[in-house]
Amino acid sequence: MAIYPKTKHLLCICILLCYTFLLSHGRAPPSPNLNVRAVNLGGWLVTEGWIKPSLFDGIPNKNFLDGTGLQFKSVTVGKYLCAETGGGTIIVTNRTAASGWETFRLWRINEKTFQMRVFNKQFVGLDTRGNGIDVVAVVAGTPGVSETFEIVWNSGDSGRVRIKAPNGFFLQVKTEELVTADSKGDGSWGDDDPSVFILTNVGSPQGEFQVTNGYGPLKAPQVMRVSLIFS
Ligand SMILES: *[C@@H]1O[C@H](CO)[C@@H](O)[C@H](O)[C@H]1NC(C)=O
């Protein structure tokens, strides 16, 4: 029987498709003589803390890189700050253990100032539609001035911090269910000071963004260039 040109054409396509299918499913027989050589460009092309830790050493306040997760335990009530329901409403201090809702992720503006993102991706801020001092997490998308905070360390005890709000006052735990930004933050740093929190740092990703954001726009290009040449 003669095979007509059209049928031949179809047959070809069919064989091609089958072969493609076999290849894409990894069923093609392995070729023992095929040597694949590869070069690891990891240290050149991607920036990772574990590939090149020294790259991160010079970053000011390098424990607070962009994306760092922080948990804050109030010294007066002994419980953790928590974005109630994961975000979208008030910040409370009534959780005895810290997990997702009690972890605040830093958006680093510079070595001192940060925005803090909660579990559901809203940002901690002051209740500008209410009394202006209650602490809430309701802004999604792009945070602004009323979502920008400073974290101030107690120089004597590196585990203790205060959080300075954009209105110039410090956060304080009034009750387990009310956190406000109206403390002068001039107390003793002792266990009776409602503006003091014990900080737990749960770490951060360490990638290119953390390096460039960490060094800032002036220093980053310099650091990245040197690292590329000498890695
Ligand atoms: C914490 O406070 C909020 C707000 O009042 C309440 O809805 C929630 O049930 C409380 N959680 C705990 C564990 O006490």
mmCIF file of N, CA and C in Angstrom, residues 48-132:
data_model
loop_
_atom_site.group_PDB
_atom_site.id
_atom_site.type_symbol
_atom_site.label_atom_id
_atom_site.label_comp_id
_atom_site.label_asym_id
_atom_site.label_seq_id
_atom_site.Cartn_x
_atom_site.Cartn_y
_atom_site.Cartn_z
ATOM 1 N N GLU A 48 24.318 34.954 48.796
ATOM 2 C CA GLU A 48 23.681 34.210 49.882
ATOM 3 C C GLU A 48 24.571 34.322 51.101
ATOM 4 N N GLY A 49 23.951 34.460 52.269
ATOM 5 C CA GLY A 49 24.729 34.578 53.485
ATOM 6 C C GLY A 49 25.665 33.403 53.677
ATOM 7 N N TRP A 50 25.226 32.194 53.327
ATOM 8 C CA TRP A 50 26.054 31.016 53.586
ATOM 9 C C TRP A 50 27.173 30.869 52.572
ATOM 10 N N ILE A 51 27.044 31.523 51.409
ATOM 11 C CA ILE A 51 28.135 31.462 50.435
ATOM 12 C C ILE A 51 29.215 32.474 50.815
ATOM 13 N N LYS A 52 28.763 33.630 51.260
ATOM 14 C CA LYS A 52 29.726 34.689 51.525
ATOM 15 C C LYS A 52 29.316 35.514 52.742
ATOM 16 N N PRO A 53 29.486 34.952 53.947
ATOM 17 C CA PRO A 53 29.027 35.657 55.157
ATOM 18 C C PRO A 53 29.701 37.009 55.347
ATOM 19 N N SER A 54 30.970 37.127 54.885
ATOM 20 C CA SER A 54 31.706 38.374 55.134
ATOM 21 C C SER A 54 31.037 39.568 54.464
ATOM 22 N N LEU A 55 30.286 39.293 53.416
ATOM 23 C CA LEU A 55 29.605 40.370 52.705
ATOM 24 C C LEU A 55 28.619 41.106 53.615
ATOM 25 N N PHE A 56 28.127 40.389 54.639
ATOM 26 C CA PHE A 56 27.105 40.965 55.506
ATOM 27 C C PHE A 56 27.700 41.664 56.730
ATOM 28 N N ASP A 57 29.004 41.380 56.977
ATOM 29 C CA ASP A 57 29.610 41.870 58.217
ATOM 30 C C ASP A 57 29.616 43.383 58.359
ATOM 31 N N GLY A 58 29.802 44.083 57.244
ATOM 32 C CA GLY A 58 29.933 45.534 57.330
ATOM 33 C C GLY A 58 28.614 46.283 57.363
ATOM 34 N N ILE A 59 27.497 45.579 57.324
ATOM 35 C CA ILE A 59 26.198 46.254 57.295
ATOM 36 C C ILE A 59 25.895 46.844 58.677
ATOM 37 N N PRO A 60 25.594 48.127 58.744
ATOM 38 C CA PRO A 60 25.246 48.716 60.038
ATOM 39 C C PRO A 60 23.965 48.072 60.566
ATOM 40 N N ASN A 61 23.956 47.769 61.860
ATOM 41 C CA ASN A 61 22.807 47.104 62.479
ATOM 42 C C ASN A 61 22.405 45.852 61.695
ATOM 43 N N LYS A 62 23.391 44.974 61.481
ATOM 44 C CA LYS A 62 23.198 43.841 60.570
ATOM 45 C C LYS A 62 22.267 42.757 61.105
ATOM 46 N N ASN A 63 21.858 42.868 62.382
ATOM 47 C CA ASN A 63 20.879 41.906 62.894
ATOM 48 C C ASN A 63 19.459 42.271 62.489
ATOM 49 N N PHE A 64 19.311 43.479 61.970
ATOM 50 C CA PHE A 64 17.987 43.936 61.542
ATOM 51 C C PHE A 64 17.952 44.147 60.035
ATOM 52 N N LEU A 65 18.282 43.087 59.308
ATOM 53 C CA LEU A 65 18.212 43.178 57.851
ATOM 54 C C LEU A 65 16.756 43.184 57.422
ATOM 55 N N ASP A 66 16.536 43.575 56.204
ATOM 56 C CA ASP A 66 15.185 43.550 55.666
ATOM 57 C C ASP A 66 14.638 42.115 55.713
ATOM 58 N N GLY A 67 13.431 41.973 56.202
ATOM 59 C CA GLY A 67 12.812 40.644 56.275
ATOM 60 C C GLY A 67 13.009 39.931 57.611
ATOM 61 N N THR A 68 13.782 40.537 58.513
ATOM 62 C CA THR A 68 14.017 39.917 59.821
ATOM 63 C C THR A 68 12.714 39.786 60.605
ATOM 64 N N GLY A 69 12.516 38.645 61.236
ATOM 65 C CA GLY A 69 11.338 38.439 62.073
ATOM 66 C C GLY A 69 11.660 38.758 63.527
ATOM 67 N N LEU A 70 10.829 39.613 64.141
ATOM 68 C CA LEU A 70 11.054 39.969 65.541
ATOM 69 C C LEU A 70 9.825 39.633 66.375
ATOM 70 N N GLN A 71 10.081 39.200 67.614
ATOM 71 C CA GLN A 71 8.990 38.960 68.564
ATOM 72 C C GLN A 71 9.270 39.785 69.816
ATOM 73 N N PHE A 72 8.220 40.384 70.362
ATOM 74 C CA PHE A 72 8.399 41.316 71.476
ATOM 75 C C PHE A 72 7.596 40.839 72.683
ATOM 76 N N LYS A 73 8.289 40.574 73.787
ATOM 77 C CA LYS A 73 7.587 40.155 75.002
ATOM 78 C C LYS A 73 7.579 41.325 75.984
ATOM 79 N N SER A 74 6.409 41.729 76.389
ATOM 80 C CA SER A 74 6.282 42.849 77.325
ATOM 81 C C SER A 74 6.814 42.438 78.693
ATOM 82 N N VAL A 75 7.651 43.300 79.295
ATOM 83 C CA VAL A 75 8.176 42.931 80.614
ATOM 84 C C VAL A 75 7.113 43.080 81.705
ATOM 85 N N THR A 76 6.127 43.960 81.488
ATOM 86 C CA THR A 76 5.135 44.151 82.551
ATOM 87 C C THR A 76 4.079 43.045 82.575
ATOM 88 N N VAL A 77 3.578 42.633 81.411
ATOM 89 C CA VAL A 77 2.557 41.569 81.446
ATOM 90 C C VAL A 77 3.135 40.185 81.135
ATOM 91 N N GLY A 78 4.390 40.143 80.685
ATOM 92 C CA GLY A 78 5.037 38.850 80.447
ATOM 93 C C GLY A 78 4.468 38.087 79.264
ATOM 94 N N LYS A 79 3.815 38.813 78.348
ATOM 95 C CA LYS A 79 3.239 38.149 77.171
ATOM 96 C C LYS A 79 3.688 38.848 75.901
ATOM 97 N N TYR A 80 3.396 38.212 74.759
ATOM 98 C CA TYR A 80 3.909 38.708 73.486
ATOM 99 C C TYR A 80 2.939 39.659 72.782
ATOM 100 N N LEU A 81 3.550 40.638 72.111
ATOM 101 C CA LEU A 81 2.769 41.479 71.198
ATOM 102 C C LEU A 81 2.225 40.581 70.103
ATOM 103 N N CYS A 82 0.988 40.853 69.706
ATOM 104 C CA CYS A 82 0.343 39.967 68.734
ATOM 105 C C CYS A 82 -0.580 40.784 67.848
ATOM 106 N N ALA A 83 -0.505 40.547 66.558
ATOM 107 C CA ALA A 83 -1.472 41.151 65.647
ATOM 108 C C ALA A 83 -2.721 40.277 65.738
ATOM 109 N N GLU A 84 -3.736 40.755 66.437
ATOM 110 C CA GLU A 84 -4.945 39.956 66.648
ATOM 111 C C GLU A 84 -5.514 39.510 65.294
ATOM 112 N N THR A 85 -5.921 38.270 65.227
ATOM 113 C CA THR A 85 -6.403 37.584 64.008
ATOM 114 C C THR A 85 -5.379 37.617 62.859
ATOM 115 N N GLY A 86 -4.130 37.889 63.186
ATOM 116 C CA GLY A 86 -3.088 37.889 62.149
ATOM 117 C C GLY A 86 -2.940 39.211 61.428
ATOM 118 N N GLY A 87 -3.819 40.176 61.751
ATOM 119 C CA GLY A 87 -3.730 41.491 61.109
ATOM 120 C C GLY A 87 -5.102 42.032 60.777
ATOM 121 N N GLY A 88 -5.140 43.307 60.395
ATOM 122 C CA GLY A 88 -6.408 43.926 60.013
ATOM 123 C C GLY A 88 -7.126 44.593 61.175
ATOM 124 N N THR A 89 -6.579 44.479 62.385
ATOM 125 C CA THR A 89 -7.239 45.079 63.539
ATOM 126 C C THR A 89 -6.188 45.480 64.585
ATOM 127 N N ILE A 90 -6.543 45.401 65.868
ATOM 128 C CA ILE A 90 -5.659 45.912 66.922
ATOM 129 C C ILE A 90 -4.439 45.018 67.182
ATOM 130 N N ILE A 91 -3.452 45.649 67.838
ATOM 131 C CA ILE A 91 -2.307 44.900 68.355
ATOM 132 C C ILE A 91 -2.572 44.674 69.845
ATOM 133 N N VAL A 92 -2.429 43.438 70.282
ATOM 134 C CA VAL A 92 -2.672 43.109 71.690
ATOM 135 C C VAL A 92 -1.384 42.547 72.299
ATOM 136 N N THR A 93 -1.416 42.263 73.583
ATOM 137 C CA THR A 93 -0.234 41.678 74.254
ATOM 138 C C THR A 93 -0.715 40.561 75.156
ATOM 139 N N ASN A 94 -1.469 39.629 74.610
ATOM 140 C CA ASN A 94 -2.046 38.610 75.486
ATOM 141 C C ASN A 94 -1.700 37.184 75.087
ATOM 142 N N ARG A 95 -0.573 37.006 74.405
ATOM 143 C CA ARG A 95 -0.214 35.642 74.021
ATOM 144 C C ARG A 95 1.007 35.166 74.817
ATOM 145 N N THR A 96 0.881 33.954 75.345
ATOM 146 C CA THR A 96 1.962 33.425 76.190
ATOM 147 C C THR A 96 3.086 32.804 75.366
ATOM 148 N N ALA A 97 2.800 32.459 74.112
ATOM 149 C CA ALA A 97 3.844 31.895 73.255
ATOM 150 C C ALA A 97 3.843 32.657 71.932
ATOM 151 N N ALA A 98 4.990 32.654 71.270
ATOM 152 C CA ALA A 98 5.095 33.421 70.021
ATOM 153 C C ALA A 98 5.173 32.496 68.818
ATOM 154 N N SER A 99 4.359 32.832 67.812
ATOM 155 C CA SER A 99 4.397 32.085 66.552
ATOM 156 C C SER A 99 4.100 33.083 65.426
ATOM 157 N N GLY A 100 3.303 32.696 64.450
ATOM 158 C CA GLY A 100 3.057 33.560 63.285
ATOM 159 C C GLY A 100 2.465 34.928 63.599
ATOM 160 N N TRP A 101 1.402 34.971 64.374
ATOM 161 C CA TRP A 101 0.745 36.255 64.651
ATOM 162 C C TRP A 101 1.586 37.152 65.550
ATOM 163 N N GLU A 102 2.549 36.548 66.250
ATOM 164 C CA GLU A 102 3.397 37.313 67.180
ATOM 165 C C GLU A 102 4.731 37.672 66.541
ATOM 166 N N THR A 103 4.873 37.384 65.242
ATOM 167 C CA THR A 103 6.139 37.698 64.563
ATOM 168 C C THR A 103 5.942 38.886 63.630
ATOM 169 N N PHE A 104 6.806 39.884 63.787
ATOM 170 C CA PHE A 104 6.732 41.116 63.002
ATOM 171 C C PHE A 104 7.942 41.154 62.074
ATOM 172 N N ARG A 105 7.664 41.245 60.776
ATOM 173 C CA ARG A 105 8.767 41.229 59.793
ATOM 174 C C ARG A 105 9.169 42.642 59.429
ATOM 175 N N LEU A 106 10.470 42.893 59.495
ATOM 176 C CA LEU A 106 10.954 44.251 59.225
ATOM 177 C C LEU A 106 11.019 44.550 57.746
ATOM 178 N N TRP A 107 10.549 45.746 57.419
ATOM 179 C CA TRP A 107 10.873 46.357 56.133
ATOM 180 C C TRP A 107 11.868 47.438 56.505
ATOM 181 N N ARG A 108 13.101 47.237 56.115
ATOM 182 C CA ARG A 108 14.157 48.134 56.575
ATOM 183 C C ARG A 108 14.220 49.390 55.709
ATOM 184 N N ILE A 109 14.055 50.557 56.350
ATOM 185 C CA ILE A 109 14.199 51.827 55.631
ATOM 186 C C ILE A 109 15.664 52.233 55.690
ATOM 187 N N ASN A 110 16.228 52.218 56.892
ATOM 188 C CA ASN A 110 17.666 52.408 57.069
ATOM 189 C C ASN A 110 18.040 51.706 58.373
ATOM 190 N N GLU A 111 19.278 51.900 58.843
ATOM 191 C CA GLU A 111 19.725 51.105 59.993
ATOM 192 C C GLU A 111 18.900 51.343 61.244
ATOM 193 N N LYS A 112 18.183 52.462 61.312
ATOM 194 C CA LYS A 112 17.418 52.773 62.525
ATOM 195 C C LYS A 112 15.910 52.636 62.363
ATOM 196 N N THR A 113 15.394 52.887 61.185
ATOM 197 C CA THR A 113 13.934 52.934 61.032
ATOM 198 C C THR A 113 13.399 51.803 60.165
ATOM 199 N N PHE A 114 12.213 51.376 60.568
ATOM 200 C CA PHE A 114 11.635 50.175 59.976
ATOM 201 C C PHE A 114 10.117 50.302 59.878
ATOM 202 N N GLN A 115 9.572 49.527 58.950
ATOM 203 C CA GLN A 115 8.147 49.266 58.995
ATOM 204 C C GLN A 115 7.990 47.805 59.367
ATOM 205 N N MET A 116 6.895 47.474 60.024
ATOM 206 C CA MET A 116 6.753 46.120 60.547
ATOM 207 C C MET A 116 5.506 45.464 59.969
ATOM 208 N N ARG A 117 5.738 44.363 59.257
ATOM 209 C CA ARG A 117 4.639 43.687 58.595
ATOM 210 C C ARG A 117 4.176 42.494 59.418
ATOM 211 N N VAL A 118 2.866 42.352 59.536
ATOM 212 C CA VAL A 118 2.320 41.264 60.348
ATOM 213 C C VAL A 118 1.947 40.079 59.465
ATOM 214 N N PHE A 119 1.442 39.041 60.100
ATOM 215 C CA PHE A 119 1.161 37.763 59.434
ATOM 216 C C PHE A 119 0.343 37.904 58.146
ATOM 217 N N ASN A 120 -0.714 38.706 58.203
ATOM 218 C CA ASN A 120 -1.583 38.858 57.026
ATOM 219 C C ASN A 120 -1.120 39.966 56.083
ATOM 220 N N LYS A 121 0.116 40.421 56.277
ATOM 221 C CA LYS A 121 0.788 41.366 55.394
ATOM 222 C C LYS A 121 0.354 42.828 55.554
ATOM 223 N N GLN A 122 -0.416 43.138 56.599
ATOM 224 C CA GLN A 122 -0.639 44.558 56.883
ATOM 225 C C GLN A 122 0.545 45.079 57.695
ATOM 226 N N PHE A 123 0.596 46.409 57.812
ATOM 227 C CA PHE A 123 1.699 47.031 58.541
ATOM 228 C C PHE A 123 1.213 47.614 59.866
ATOM 229 N N VAL A 124 2.081 47.502 60.866
ATOM 230 C CA VAL A 124 1.779 48.099 62.161
ATOM 231 C C VAL A 124 1.824 49.613 62.011
ATOM 232 N N GLY A 125 0.860 50.285 62.623
ATOM 233 C CA GLY A 125 0.834 51.741 62.544
ATOM 234 C C GLY A 125 -0.033 52.308 63.648
ATOM 235 N N LEU A 126 -0.161 53.631 63.620
ATOM 236 C CA LEU A 126 -1.018 54.275 64.607
ATOM 237 C C LEU A 126 -2.407 54.435 63.996
ATOM 238 N N ASP A 127 -3.388 54.366 64.852
ATOM 239 C CA ASP A 127 -4.769 54.422 64.387
ATOM 240 C C ASP A 127 -5.129 55.866 64.005
ATOM 241 N N THR A 128 -4.720 56.253 62.806
ATOM 242 C CA THR A 128 -4.888 57.655 62.390
ATOM 243 C C THR A 128 -6.360 58.028 62.220
ATOM 244 N N ARG A 129 -7.206 57.029 62.057
ATOM 245 C CA ARG A 129 -8.638 57.352 61.929
ATOM 246 C C ARG A 129 -9.316 57.400 63.283
ATOM 247 N N GLY A 130 -8.639 56.924 64.296
ATOM 248 C CA GLY A 130 -9.215 56.922 65.637
ATOM 249 C C GLY A 130 -8.566 57.995 66.488
ATOM 250 N N ASN A 131 -8.053 57.596 67.655
ATOM 251 C CA ASN A 131 -7.488 58.587 68.569
ATOM 252 C C ASN A 131 -6.027 58.920 68.252
ATOM 253 N N GLY A 132 -5.453 58.262 67.233
ATOM 254 C CA GLY A 132 -4.087 58.590 66.821
ATOM 255 C C GLY A 132 -2.997 57.933 67.625
#
